[in-house]
Short mmCIF file of C-alpha atoms and ligand atoms in Angstrom, two decimals:
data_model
loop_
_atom_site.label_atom_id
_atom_site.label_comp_id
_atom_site.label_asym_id
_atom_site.label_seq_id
_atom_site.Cartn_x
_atom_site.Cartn_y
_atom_site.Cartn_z
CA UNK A 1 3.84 3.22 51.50
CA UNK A 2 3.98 3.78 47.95
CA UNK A 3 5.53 7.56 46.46
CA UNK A 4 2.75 8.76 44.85
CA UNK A 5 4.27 9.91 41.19
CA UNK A 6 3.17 12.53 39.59
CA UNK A 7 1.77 12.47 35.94
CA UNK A 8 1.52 16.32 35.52
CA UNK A 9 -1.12 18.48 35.01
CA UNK A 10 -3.49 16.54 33.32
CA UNK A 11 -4.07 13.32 35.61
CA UNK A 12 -1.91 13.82 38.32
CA UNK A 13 -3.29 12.18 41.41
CA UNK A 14 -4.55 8.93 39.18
CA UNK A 15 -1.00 6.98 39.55
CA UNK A 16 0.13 5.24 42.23
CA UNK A 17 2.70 2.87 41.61
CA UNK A 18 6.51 3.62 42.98
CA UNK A 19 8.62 5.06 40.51
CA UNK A 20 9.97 2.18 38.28
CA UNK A 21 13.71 4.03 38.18
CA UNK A 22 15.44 6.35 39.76
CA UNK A 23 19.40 7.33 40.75
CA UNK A 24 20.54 7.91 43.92
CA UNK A 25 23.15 10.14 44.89
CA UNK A 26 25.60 12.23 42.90
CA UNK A 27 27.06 11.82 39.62
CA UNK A 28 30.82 9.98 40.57
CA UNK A 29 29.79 7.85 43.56
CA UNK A 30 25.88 7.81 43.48
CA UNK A 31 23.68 4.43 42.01
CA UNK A 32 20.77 3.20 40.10
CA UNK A 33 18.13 1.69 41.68
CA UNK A 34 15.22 -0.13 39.62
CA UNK A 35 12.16 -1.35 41.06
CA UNK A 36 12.35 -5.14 40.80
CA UNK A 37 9.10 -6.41 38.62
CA UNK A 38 10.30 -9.70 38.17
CA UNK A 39 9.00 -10.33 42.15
CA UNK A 40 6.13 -8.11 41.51
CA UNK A 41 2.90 -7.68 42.62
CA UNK A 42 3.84 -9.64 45.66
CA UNK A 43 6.79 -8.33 46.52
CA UNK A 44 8.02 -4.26 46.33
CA UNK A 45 11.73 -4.17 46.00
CA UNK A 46 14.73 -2.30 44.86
CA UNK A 47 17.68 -3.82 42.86
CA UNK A 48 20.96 -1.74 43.45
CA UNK A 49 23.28 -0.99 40.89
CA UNK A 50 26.67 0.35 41.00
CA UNK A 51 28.12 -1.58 38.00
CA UNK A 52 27.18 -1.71 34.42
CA UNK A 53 27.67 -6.26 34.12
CA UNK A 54 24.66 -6.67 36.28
CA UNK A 55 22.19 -3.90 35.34
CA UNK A 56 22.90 -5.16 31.72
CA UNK A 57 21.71 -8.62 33.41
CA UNK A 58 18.89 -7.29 35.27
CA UNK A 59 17.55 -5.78 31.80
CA UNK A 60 17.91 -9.72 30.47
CA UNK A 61 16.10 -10.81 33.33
CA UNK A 62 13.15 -7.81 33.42
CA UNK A 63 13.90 -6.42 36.48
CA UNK A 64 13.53 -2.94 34.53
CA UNK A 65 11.21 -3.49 30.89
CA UNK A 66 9.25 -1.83 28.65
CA UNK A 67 11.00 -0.20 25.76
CA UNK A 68 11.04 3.81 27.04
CA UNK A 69 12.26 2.02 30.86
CA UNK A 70 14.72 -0.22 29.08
CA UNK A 71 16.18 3.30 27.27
CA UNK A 72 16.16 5.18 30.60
CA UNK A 73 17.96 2.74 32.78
CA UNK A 74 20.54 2.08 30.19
CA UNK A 75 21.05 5.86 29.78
CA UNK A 76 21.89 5.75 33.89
CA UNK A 77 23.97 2.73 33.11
CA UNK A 78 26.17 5.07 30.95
CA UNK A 79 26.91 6.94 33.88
CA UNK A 80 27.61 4.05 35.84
CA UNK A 81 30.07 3.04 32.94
CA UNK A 82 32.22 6.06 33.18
CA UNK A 83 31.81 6.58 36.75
CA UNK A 84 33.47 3.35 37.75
CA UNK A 85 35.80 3.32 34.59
CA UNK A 86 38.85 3.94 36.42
CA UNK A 87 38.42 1.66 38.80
CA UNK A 88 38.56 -0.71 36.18
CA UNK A 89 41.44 1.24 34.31
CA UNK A 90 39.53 2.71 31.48
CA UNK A 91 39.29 6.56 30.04
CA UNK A 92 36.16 7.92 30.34
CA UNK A 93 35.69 7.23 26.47
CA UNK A 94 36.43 3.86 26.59
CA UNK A 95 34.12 3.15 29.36
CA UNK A 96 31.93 4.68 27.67
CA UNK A 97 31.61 2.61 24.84
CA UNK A 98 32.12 -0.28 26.61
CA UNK A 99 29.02 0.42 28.58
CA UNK A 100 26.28 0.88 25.80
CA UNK A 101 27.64 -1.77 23.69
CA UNK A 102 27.19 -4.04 26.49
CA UNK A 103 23.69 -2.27 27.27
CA UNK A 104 22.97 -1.98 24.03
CA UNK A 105 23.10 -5.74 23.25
CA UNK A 106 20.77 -6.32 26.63
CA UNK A 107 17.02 -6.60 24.51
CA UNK A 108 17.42 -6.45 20.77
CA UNK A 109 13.50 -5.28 20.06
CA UNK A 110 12.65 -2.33 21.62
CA UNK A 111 14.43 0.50 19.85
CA UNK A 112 13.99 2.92 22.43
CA UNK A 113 17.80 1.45 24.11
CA UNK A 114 19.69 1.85 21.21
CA UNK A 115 18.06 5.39 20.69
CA UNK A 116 18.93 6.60 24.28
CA UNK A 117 22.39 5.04 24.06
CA UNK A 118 22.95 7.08 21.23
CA UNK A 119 21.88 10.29 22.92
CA UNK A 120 24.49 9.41 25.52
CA UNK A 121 27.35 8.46 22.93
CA UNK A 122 26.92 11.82 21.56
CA UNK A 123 27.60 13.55 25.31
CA UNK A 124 30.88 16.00 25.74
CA UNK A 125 32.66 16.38 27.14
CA UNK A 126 32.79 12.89 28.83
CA UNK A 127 32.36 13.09 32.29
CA UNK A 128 29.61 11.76 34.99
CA UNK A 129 27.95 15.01 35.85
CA UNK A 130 27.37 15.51 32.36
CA UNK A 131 26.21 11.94 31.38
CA UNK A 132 24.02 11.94 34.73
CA UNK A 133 22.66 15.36 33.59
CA UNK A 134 21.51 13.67 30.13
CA UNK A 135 20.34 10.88 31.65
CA UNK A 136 17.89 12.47 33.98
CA UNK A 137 17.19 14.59 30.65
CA UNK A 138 16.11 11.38 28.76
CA UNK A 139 13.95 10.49 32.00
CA UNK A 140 12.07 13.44 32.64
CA UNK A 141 11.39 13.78 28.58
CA UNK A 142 10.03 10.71 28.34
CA UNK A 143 7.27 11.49 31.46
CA UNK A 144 6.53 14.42 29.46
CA UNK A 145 6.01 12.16 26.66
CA UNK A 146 3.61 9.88 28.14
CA UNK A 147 1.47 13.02 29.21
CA UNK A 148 1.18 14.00 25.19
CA UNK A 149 -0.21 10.89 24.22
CA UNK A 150 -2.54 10.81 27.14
CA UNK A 151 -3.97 13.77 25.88
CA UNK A 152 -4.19 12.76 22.22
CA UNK A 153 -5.22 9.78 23.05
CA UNK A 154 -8.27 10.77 25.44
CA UNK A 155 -9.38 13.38 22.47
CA UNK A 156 -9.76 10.49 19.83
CA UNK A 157 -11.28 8.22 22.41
CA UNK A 158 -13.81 10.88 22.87
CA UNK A 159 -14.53 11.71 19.60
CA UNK A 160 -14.54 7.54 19.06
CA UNK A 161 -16.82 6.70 21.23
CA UNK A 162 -19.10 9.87 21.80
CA UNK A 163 -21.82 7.77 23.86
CA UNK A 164 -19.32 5.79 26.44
CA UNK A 165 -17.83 7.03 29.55
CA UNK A 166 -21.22 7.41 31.33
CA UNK A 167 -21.13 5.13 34.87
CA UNK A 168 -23.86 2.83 33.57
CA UNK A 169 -22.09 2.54 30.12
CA UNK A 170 -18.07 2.93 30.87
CA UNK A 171 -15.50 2.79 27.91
CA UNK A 172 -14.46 -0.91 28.26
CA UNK A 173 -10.30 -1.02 26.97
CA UNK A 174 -8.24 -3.95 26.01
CA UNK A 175 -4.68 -4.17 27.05
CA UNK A 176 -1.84 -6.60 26.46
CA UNK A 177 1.42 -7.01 28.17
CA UNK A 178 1.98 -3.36 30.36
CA UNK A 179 2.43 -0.26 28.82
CA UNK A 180 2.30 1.24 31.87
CA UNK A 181 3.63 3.64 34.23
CA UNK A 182 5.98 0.76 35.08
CA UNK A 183 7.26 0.81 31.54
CA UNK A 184 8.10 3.99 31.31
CA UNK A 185 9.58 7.30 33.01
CA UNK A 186 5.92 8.83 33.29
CA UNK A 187 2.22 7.58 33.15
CA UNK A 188 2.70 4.75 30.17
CA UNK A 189 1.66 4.68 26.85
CA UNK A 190 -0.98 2.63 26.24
CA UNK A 191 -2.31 3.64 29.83
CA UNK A 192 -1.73 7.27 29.48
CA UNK A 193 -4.93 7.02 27.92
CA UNK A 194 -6.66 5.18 30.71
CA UNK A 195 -5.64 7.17 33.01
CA UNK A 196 -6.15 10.62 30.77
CA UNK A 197 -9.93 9.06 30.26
CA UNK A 198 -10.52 8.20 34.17
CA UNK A 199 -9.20 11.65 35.05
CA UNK A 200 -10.98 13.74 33.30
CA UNK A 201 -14.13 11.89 34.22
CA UNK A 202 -14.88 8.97 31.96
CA UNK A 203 -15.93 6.05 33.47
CA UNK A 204 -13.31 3.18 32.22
CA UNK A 205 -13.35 -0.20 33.02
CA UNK A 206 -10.26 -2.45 31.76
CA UNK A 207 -9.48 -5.77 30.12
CA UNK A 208 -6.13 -6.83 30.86
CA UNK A 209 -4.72 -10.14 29.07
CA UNK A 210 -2.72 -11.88 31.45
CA UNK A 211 0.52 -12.17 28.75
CA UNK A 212 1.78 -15.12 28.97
CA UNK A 213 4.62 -16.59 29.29
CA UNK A 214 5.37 -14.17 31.79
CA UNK A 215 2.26 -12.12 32.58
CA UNK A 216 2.96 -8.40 32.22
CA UNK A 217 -1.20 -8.06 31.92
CA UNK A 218 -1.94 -10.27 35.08
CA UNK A 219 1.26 -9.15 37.27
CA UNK A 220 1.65 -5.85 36.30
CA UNK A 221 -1.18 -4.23 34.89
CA UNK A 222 -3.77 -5.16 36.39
CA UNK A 223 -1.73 -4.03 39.45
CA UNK A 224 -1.16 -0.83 38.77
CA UNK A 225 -4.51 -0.21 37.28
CA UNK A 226 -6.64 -1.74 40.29
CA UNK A 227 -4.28 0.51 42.72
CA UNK A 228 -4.98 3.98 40.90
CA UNK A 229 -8.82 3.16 41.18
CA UNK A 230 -9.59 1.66 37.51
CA UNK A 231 -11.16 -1.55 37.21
CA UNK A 232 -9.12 -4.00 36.11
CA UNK A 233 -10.21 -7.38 35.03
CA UNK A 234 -7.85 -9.77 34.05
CA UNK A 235 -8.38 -12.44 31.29
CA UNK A 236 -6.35 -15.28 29.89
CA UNK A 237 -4.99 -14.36 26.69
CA UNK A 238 -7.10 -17.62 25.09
CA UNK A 239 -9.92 -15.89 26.27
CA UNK A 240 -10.15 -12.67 23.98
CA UNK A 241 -11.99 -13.70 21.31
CA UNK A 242 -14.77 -14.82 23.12
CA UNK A 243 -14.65 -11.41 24.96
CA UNK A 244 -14.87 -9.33 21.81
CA UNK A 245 -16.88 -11.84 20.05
CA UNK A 246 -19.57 -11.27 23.44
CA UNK A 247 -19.32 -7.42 22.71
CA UNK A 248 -17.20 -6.71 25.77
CA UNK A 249 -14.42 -4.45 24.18
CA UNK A 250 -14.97 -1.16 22.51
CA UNK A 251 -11.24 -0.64 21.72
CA UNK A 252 -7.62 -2.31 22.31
CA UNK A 253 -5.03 -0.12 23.30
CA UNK A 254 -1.36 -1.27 23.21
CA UNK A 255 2.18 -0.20 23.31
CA UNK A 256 5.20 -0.62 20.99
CA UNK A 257 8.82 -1.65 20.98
CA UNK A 258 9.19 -0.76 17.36
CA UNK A 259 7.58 0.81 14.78
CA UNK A 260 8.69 0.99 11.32
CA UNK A 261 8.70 3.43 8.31
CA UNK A 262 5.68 1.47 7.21
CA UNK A 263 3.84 1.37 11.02
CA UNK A 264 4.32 -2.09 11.20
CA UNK A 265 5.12 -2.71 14.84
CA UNK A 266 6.62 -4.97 17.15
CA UNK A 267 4.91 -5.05 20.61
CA UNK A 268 4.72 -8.30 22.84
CA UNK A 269 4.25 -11.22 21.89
CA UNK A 270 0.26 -12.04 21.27
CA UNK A 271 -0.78 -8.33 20.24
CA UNK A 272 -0.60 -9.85 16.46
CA UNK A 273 -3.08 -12.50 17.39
CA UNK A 274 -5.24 -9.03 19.36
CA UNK A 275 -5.09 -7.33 16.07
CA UNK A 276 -6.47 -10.16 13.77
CA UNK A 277 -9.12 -10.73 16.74
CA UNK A 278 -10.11 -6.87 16.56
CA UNK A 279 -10.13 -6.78 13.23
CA UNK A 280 -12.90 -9.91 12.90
CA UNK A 281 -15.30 -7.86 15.07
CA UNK A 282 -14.50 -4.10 14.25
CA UNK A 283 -13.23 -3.48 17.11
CA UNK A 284 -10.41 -0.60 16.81
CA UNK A 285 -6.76 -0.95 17.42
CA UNK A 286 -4.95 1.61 18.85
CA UNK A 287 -0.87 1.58 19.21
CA UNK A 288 0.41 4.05 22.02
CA UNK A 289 3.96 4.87 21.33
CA UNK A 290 6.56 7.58 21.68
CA UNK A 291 8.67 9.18 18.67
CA UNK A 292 11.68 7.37 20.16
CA UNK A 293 9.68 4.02 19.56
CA UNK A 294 9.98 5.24 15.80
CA UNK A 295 12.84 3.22 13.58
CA UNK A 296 12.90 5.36 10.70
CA UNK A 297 15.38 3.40 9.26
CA UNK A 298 13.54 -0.08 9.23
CA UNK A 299 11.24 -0.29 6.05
CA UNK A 300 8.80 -2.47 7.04
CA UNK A 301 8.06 -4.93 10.71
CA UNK A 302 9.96 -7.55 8.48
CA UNK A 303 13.36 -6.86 9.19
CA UNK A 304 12.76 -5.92 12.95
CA UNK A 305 14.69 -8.25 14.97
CA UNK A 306 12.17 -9.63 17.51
CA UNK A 307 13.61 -11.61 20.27
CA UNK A 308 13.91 -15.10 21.23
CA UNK A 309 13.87 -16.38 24.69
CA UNK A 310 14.54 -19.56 26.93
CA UNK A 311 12.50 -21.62 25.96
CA UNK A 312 12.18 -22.58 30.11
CA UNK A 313 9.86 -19.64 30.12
CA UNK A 314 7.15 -21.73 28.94
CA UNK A 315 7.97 -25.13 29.78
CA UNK A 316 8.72 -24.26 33.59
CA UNK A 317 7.15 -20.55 34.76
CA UNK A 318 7.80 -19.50 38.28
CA UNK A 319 9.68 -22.66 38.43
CA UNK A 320 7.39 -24.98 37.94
CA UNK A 321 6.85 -27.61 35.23
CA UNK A 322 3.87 -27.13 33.58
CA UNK A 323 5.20 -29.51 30.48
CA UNK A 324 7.33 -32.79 30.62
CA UNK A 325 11.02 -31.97 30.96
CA UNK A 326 13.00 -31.82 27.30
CA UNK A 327 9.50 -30.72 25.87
CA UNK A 328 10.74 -28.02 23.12
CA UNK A 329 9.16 -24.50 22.88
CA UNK A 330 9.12 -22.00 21.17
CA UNK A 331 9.36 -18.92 22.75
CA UNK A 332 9.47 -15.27 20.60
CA UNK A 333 9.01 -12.16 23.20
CA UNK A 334 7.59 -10.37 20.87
CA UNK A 335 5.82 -10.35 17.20
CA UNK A 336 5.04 -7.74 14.12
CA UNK A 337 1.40 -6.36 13.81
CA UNK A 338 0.94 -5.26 10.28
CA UNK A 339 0.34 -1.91 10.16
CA UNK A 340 -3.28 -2.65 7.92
CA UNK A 341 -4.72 -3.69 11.38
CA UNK A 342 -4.17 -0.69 13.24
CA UNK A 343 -6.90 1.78 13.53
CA UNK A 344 -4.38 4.56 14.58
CA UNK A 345 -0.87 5.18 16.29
CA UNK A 346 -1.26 7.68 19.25
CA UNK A 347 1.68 9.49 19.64
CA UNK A 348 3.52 12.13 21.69
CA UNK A 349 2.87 14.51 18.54
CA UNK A 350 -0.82 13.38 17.56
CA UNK A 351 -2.57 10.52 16.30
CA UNK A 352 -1.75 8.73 12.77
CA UNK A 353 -4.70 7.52 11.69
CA UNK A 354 -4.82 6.33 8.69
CA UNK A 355 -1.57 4.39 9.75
CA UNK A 356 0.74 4.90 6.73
CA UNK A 357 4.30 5.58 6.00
CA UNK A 358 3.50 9.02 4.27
CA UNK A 359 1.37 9.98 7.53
CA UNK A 360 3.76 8.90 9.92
CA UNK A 361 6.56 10.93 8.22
CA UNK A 362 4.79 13.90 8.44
CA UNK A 363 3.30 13.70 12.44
CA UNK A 364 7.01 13.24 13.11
CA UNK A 365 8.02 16.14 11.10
CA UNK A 366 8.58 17.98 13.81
CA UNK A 367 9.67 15.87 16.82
CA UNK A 368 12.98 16.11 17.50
CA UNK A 369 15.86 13.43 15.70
CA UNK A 370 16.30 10.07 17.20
CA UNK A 371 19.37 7.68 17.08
CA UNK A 372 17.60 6.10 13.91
CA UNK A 373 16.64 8.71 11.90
O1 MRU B 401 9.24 -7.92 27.39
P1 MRU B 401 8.74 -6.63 27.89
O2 MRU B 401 7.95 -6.73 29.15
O3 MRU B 401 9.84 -5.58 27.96
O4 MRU B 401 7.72 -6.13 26.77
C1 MRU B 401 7.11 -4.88 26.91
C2 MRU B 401 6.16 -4.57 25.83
O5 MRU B 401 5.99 -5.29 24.89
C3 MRU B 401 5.47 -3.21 25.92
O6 MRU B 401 4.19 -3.28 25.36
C4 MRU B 401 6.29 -2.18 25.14
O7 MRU B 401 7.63 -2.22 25.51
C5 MRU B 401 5.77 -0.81 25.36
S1 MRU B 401 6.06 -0.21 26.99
C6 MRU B 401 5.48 1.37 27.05
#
């Protein structure tokens, strides 16, 4: 039986996924448990954790991903940190630190881990109740997040596409990778739209691109979709030009793992390719992202340090060769959309549209200050 999570007010009973993270038990002895989505959708499991060496290995492996999720479970892996210090001889400070540079070197893309880390560096005084306290702070936030950008989101997809949503002619969305509830502490990003859209009536019918080489789209998406009552058709990720070349798509919606002063932005691997695609047949591109996906610091998607992965990943998926042994590849997780091919960025604190460095300084005026800023 899945726990039916709540997205708040606005779309509440659309999700239905279990919750992706949560901690169990108090602050000194309790854990972390994550929802293991390397063995999903087949298998629904939780991954224990009362030690910071393998959480920071189960974020390596994508047991826990997305960049908000990432941030969240490393903010619990703080806690773990200084919980267990002593046993390993350390003051609560220097298990501290310990603990989210070890975290913090876990993914090197998303920015959303080193911005939560930072929220828990800056905790005093250092002690578990406290770090569990801004943990679960950082987690609830960023489900209130997700619910702002659903509702931003659903008011430029109406004002977008005016004549869609009817049964007989539904919106029809484009997604890459998830963006999902499963990637965050709430309802998603990308799908805080969908499911802001289905909820308040518009009929929706997705695209998700399977995402190779290890198929977010197919696995997860299209899971979690399907299960909350959207329809959810999964296509290879060869196969989207054809569908927006065949007038299939109205709009792609994706998430982010960085954006930079300039909106370039790093999301999974293939959403460049999306963009150039959308582009060629008019088709808008829309960026779902939180302010703590926001590097502030980073000029442009140039210097955003994008990260490489075993090459086995191709060459042998689900281990299985699908190429001759030794074959070389090549295997980036994610890549840098230019910030000229995206229509807008939806964000907790309203839509940036056009997508500029000038417009995205002043939608963030007023959020509140990251780790980069
Ligand atoms: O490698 P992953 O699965 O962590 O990549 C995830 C993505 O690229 C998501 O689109 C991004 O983190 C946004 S999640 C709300």
């Amino acid at each position: 039986m899945f726990h039916e999570r709540s997205c708040g007010r606005v779309y509440n009973p659309v999700m239905k996924v279990p919750p992706t993270i949560r901690w169990v038990g108090n602050a000194s002895a309790g854990h972390l448990e994550l929802l293991d989505q390397t063995q999903l959708p087949t298998v629904v499991a939780y991954l224990q954790f009362t030690e910071v060496s393998p959480l920071v290995e189960a974020i390596r492996r994508l047991v826990v991903r997305g960049a908000p999720a990432i941030g969240i479970a490393a903010g619990y892996g703080c806690v773990l940190g200084v919980s267990r210090g002593h046993e390993h001889g350390l003051q609560p400070s220097e298990a501290l630190a310990q603990a989210a540079q070890a975290l913090n070197a876990s993914r090197p893309t998303a920015v959303n881990l080193a911005w939560a880390l930072e929220r828990m560096r800056r905790v005093k005084p250092i002690n578990p109740e406290r770090l569990l306290r801004e943990a679960m702070a950082i987690h609830e936030e960023d489900a209130g997040l997700c619910r702002e950008i659903g509702e931003h989101g659903l008011g430029l997809l109406r004002e977008m596409f005016p004549d869609r949503g009817e049964p007989e002619r539904p919106l029809r969305l484009l997604t890459h990778c998830n963006a999902g509830a499963l990637a965050t502490g709430g309802c998603g990003t990308a799908t805080a739209l969908i499911y802001a859209a289905a909820e308040s009536g518009l009929a929706v019918e997705v695209f998700a691109s399977e995402t190779r080489p290890l198929w977010q789209g197919a696995r997860l998406t299209a899971w979690e979709l399907n299960q909350a009552g959207i329809q959810t058709t999964v296509v290879c990720d060869n196969m989207v030009g054809a569908l927006m070349a065949a007038g299939h798509v109205d709009a792609v919606i994706v998430g982010a793992d960085r954006i930079a002063a300039n909106g370039d932005v790093a999301n999974k691997i293939g959403t460049y390719g999306l963009a150039v695609i959308a582009k060629h047949h008019s088709v808008p591109m829309f960026v779902a992202a939180p302010y703590s996906t926001f590097d502030r610091k980073i000029e442009s998607g140039r210097t955003i340090p994008i990260e490489q992965r075993d090459p086995l990943e191709v060459t042998r998926p689900a281990s299985h060769w699908i190429a001759a042994p030794q074959t070389p590849a090549w295997n980036p997780a994610f890549d840098v959309t230019p910030a000229a091919l995206i229509h807008a960025l939806i964000t907790d604190q309203g839509t940036v549209q056009p997508v500029s460095g000038e417009n995205i300084k002043s939608i963030l005026a007023a959020a509140p200050h990251g780790a980069r800023d």
